[in-house]
Structure formats: structure tokens, C-alpha cells
Amino acid sequence: MGWLWWVGLALVLGVIEMLTVDLLFLMLAGGALAGALSGALGAPIYAQVIIALVVAGLLLFIVRPIAQRRLASHTPDSATGTMAHVGRIATVVADVSDHSGRVKLEGEVWTARTEQPGVLPVGTTVEVVRIDGATAVVIARQSADPQNPYGAYGA
């Protein structure tokens, strides 16, 4: 019945892997399952430990790097937090200069400033180029009309 301890260890390592998602504990759980299998087949405890260590080592140093590369290549990069706002479109709700202003971004009002000198008037459609602390740094969004770069709202 010693193989049940190995299964229990594999389950605990599997739960830890679900919390960390770095494939380390999954490989260790694989080693524990190999120890459980050897124990179920009647191997003595020292053989179970050796088999568990060898399998875990092989999984860690051979399988894990391959799995990490594959996971990284199939996982899209997604910005989170304030970085998710970069590239989004906002509307000026209080004139924005290179020192101050306010924009409505995704339903929230943010403090804002421009990258270039000048003032973007209320109603201008802008694009967020970066987030500086709690301030959205914006540029005027180019319109199709080169005579009116501020869009339908004008300058």
C-alpha cells in the first residue's frame, strides 16, 4: 500500500502546479507517479525512490524545456492592468495639454497629457501611447481628413 503515498504526493504536486503553472511541479508529480507504479508492481522502497528521482530528473531536464517552448509559442501575449490600455482610443473630456487634462477611456475618466506641445480640445479622439503612473499619455488620433486632424469635433 506504499504506492498510495506516491499517488498522494503526485496529487499534492499537481495542485501546486495548478497554482504556479511553470511545469516544475508537474514534472515532479510525474516522478511520483513513476514511484507509485513501481511500488504497485512490488519494487522495494529504495527502488521506488530511485525510479521516482530518475523519472522526475528526465522530465525536468528533457521534457520540461520542450513543453515550455511549445507553451510559450502557442500562448498569445496579452497585456494586463494599465498596459492593456496602450493603443486604445479615448475621448478628451477636459482640454489635454503636455501638462494636464482628462480623457474618457473605457468608461473611466483618466488624467491625461500629450506627448507633443499643444492643446487637444474637448471631444478630440485620442490614442493612448503609454501609461505614466495614473496618467494616460495620448496623441491625437489621425483622421481621414488631413485638414482636420482632430476628427469630427474640430480643433
Coordinates of C-alpha atoms in Angstrom, one line a residue:
M1 CA 0.0 0.0 0.0
G2 CA 3.0 2.3 -0.1
W3 CA 2.2 3.2 -3.7
L4 CA -0.8 5.2 -2.4
W5 CA 1.7 7.6 -0.7
W6 CA 3.2 8.2 -4.0
V7 CA -0.2 8.9 -5.6
G8 CA -1.0 11.3 -2.8
L9 CA 2.3 13.1 -3.3
A10 CA 1.6 13.3 -7.1
L11 CA -1.8 14.8 -6.3
V12 CA -0.4 17.4 -4.0
L13 CA 2.3 18.3 -6.6
G14 CA -0.4 18.5 -9.2
V15 CA -2.4 21.0 -7.1
I16 CA 0.7 23.1 -6.6
E17 CA 1.3 23.0 -10.3
M18 CA -2.2 24.4 -11.0
L19 CA -1.3 27.4 -8.7
T20 CA 2.1 28.1 -10.3
V21 CA 1.8 26.9 -13.9
D22 CA 5.5 26.7 -14.6
L23 CA 5.6 22.9 -15.3
L24 CA 8.1 22.3 -12.5
F25 CA 5.7 20.5 -10.1
L26 CA 4.0 18.7 -12.9
M27 CA 7.4 17.0 -13.7
L28 CA 7.9 16.1 -10.1
A29 CA 4.4 14.7 -10.0
G30 CA 5.3 12.5 -13.0
G31 CA 8.2 11.2 -11.0
A32 CA 6.0 10.5 -8.0
L33 CA 3.6 8.6 -10.3
A34 CA 6.5 6.5 -11.6
G35 CA 7.4 5.7 -8.0
A36 CA 3.7 4.7 -7.4
L37 CA 3.8 2.4 -10.4
S38 CA 7.0 0.8 -9.3
G39 CA 5.5 0.3 -5.8
A40 CA 2.3 -1.2 -7.2
L41 CA 4.5 -3.6 -9.2
G42 CA 6.2 -4.7 -6.0
A43 CA 9.5 -2.8 -6.1
P44 CA 11.3 -2.2 -2.7
I45 CA 11.1 1.3 -1.3
Y46 CA 14.7 2.2 -2.3
A47 CA 14.0 1.2 -5.9
Q48 CA 10.8 3.3 -5.8
V49 CA 12.7 6.3 -4.7
I50 CA 15.4 5.8 -7.3
I51 CA 12.9 5.4 -10.1
A52 CA 10.9 8.4 -8.9
L53 CA 14.1 10.6 -8.9
V54 CA 15.3 9.4 -12.3
V55 CA 11.9 9.9 -14.0
A56 CA 11.5 13.3 -12.3
G57 CA 15.0 14.3 -13.4
L58 CA 14.4 13.2 -17.0
L59 CA 11.1 15.0 -17.1
L60 CA 12.6 18.2 -15.6
F61 CA 15.7 18.3 -17.9
I62 CA 14.3 16.9 -21.1
V63 CA 10.6 17.2 -21.3
R64 CA 10.0 20.5 -19.4
P65 CA 12.2 22.8 -21.7
I66 CA 10.4 21.4 -24.7
A67 CA 7.0 21.8 -23.1
Q68 CA 7.8 25.4 -22.0
R69 CA 8.9 26.4 -25.5
R70 CA 5.7 24.9 -27.0
L71 CA 3.5 26.5 -24.4
A72 CA 5.2 29.9 -25.0
S73 CA 4.8 29.7 -28.8
H74 CA 1.1 28.8 -28.5
T75 CA 0.2 31.3 -25.8
P76 CA -0.7 34.8 -27.1
D77 CA 0.8 37.7 -25.3
S78 CA -1.8 39.7 -23.6
A79 CA -1.3 42.9 -21.8
T80 CA -2.9 43.2 -18.4
G81 CA -3.5 46.0 -16.0
T82 CA -2.7 49.5 -17.1
M83 CA -0.6 48.2 -20.0
A84 CA -3.9 46.8 -21.6
H85 CA -4.9 50.4 -22.3
V86 CA -2.0 51.2 -24.5
G87 CA -3.3 51.6 -28.1
R88 CA -6.9 52.1 -27.0
I89 CA -8.9 55.0 -28.2
A90 CA -10.2 57.7 -25.7
T91 CA -12.1 60.9 -25.9
V92 CA -10.9 64.2 -24.4
V93 CA -13.3 65.4 -21.7
A94 CA -11.2 68.3 -20.4
D95 CA -8.6 70.0 -22.6
V96 CA -5.4 68.0 -22.7
S97 CA -2.0 69.7 -22.8
D98 CA 1.5 68.5 -22.3
H99 CA 0.9 69.1 -18.5
S100 CA -2.7 68.2 -17.7
G101 CA -6.1 67.2 -18.9
R102 CA -8.7 64.4 -18.8
V103 CA -9.8 61.7 -21.1
K104 CA -12.6 59.1 -21.0
L105 CA -11.0 55.7 -21.5
E106 CA -13.1 52.5 -21.4
G107 CA -15.8 54.3 -19.5
E108 CA -13.5 55.8 -16.9
V109 CA -12.1 59.3 -16.7
W110 CA -8.3 59.4 -16.6
T111 CA -5.9 62.2 -16.1
A112 CA -4.0 62.7 -19.3
R113 CA -1.3 64.6 -21.0
T114 CA 0.0 64.8 -24.6
E115 CA 3.4 63.9 -25.8
Q116 CA 3.7 66.9 -28.0
P117 CA 3.3 70.6 -27.1
G118 CA -0.1 72.0 -27.8
V119 CA -3.7 71.5 -26.6
L120 CA -6.2 68.8 -27.6
P121 CA -9.7 70.3 -27.1
V122 CA -12.7 68.6 -25.6
G123 CA -14.2 66.0 -27.9
T124 CA -10.9 65.1 -29.6
T125 CA -10.4 61.4 -30.3
V126 CA -7.0 60.4 -29.0
E127 CA -4.9 57.2 -28.8
V128 CA -3.1 56.1 -25.6
V129 CA 0.6 55.7 -26.3
R130 CA 1.6 54.8 -22.7
I131 CA 0.5 54.9 -19.1
D132 CA 2.7 57.0 -16.8
G133 CA 1.7 56.2 -13.2
A134 CA -2.0 57.0 -13.2
T135 CA -1.8 59.4 -16.2
A136 CA -2.6 58.4 -19.8
V137 CA -0.1 59.8 -22.3
V138 CA -2.1 60.4 -25.5
I139 CA -1.7 61.6 -29.1
A140 CA -4.4 63.0 -31.4
R141 CA -5.8 60.2 -33.5
Q142 CA -5.3 60.9 -37.2
S143 CA -8.5 61.3 -39.1
A144 CA -9.0 60.7 -42.8
D145 CA -9.2 64.4 -43.4
P146 CA -5.7 66.0 -43.3
Q147 CA -7.3 69.5 -43.0
N148 CA -8.9 68.4 -39.7
P149 CA -6.6 66.1 -37.7
Y150 CA -8.9 66.3 -34.7
G151 CA -11.7 64.4 -36.4
A152 CA -15.4 65.4 -36.4
Y153 CA -15.0 67.6 -33.3
G154 CA -12.5 70.0 -34.8
A155 CA -9.8 72.0 -33.1

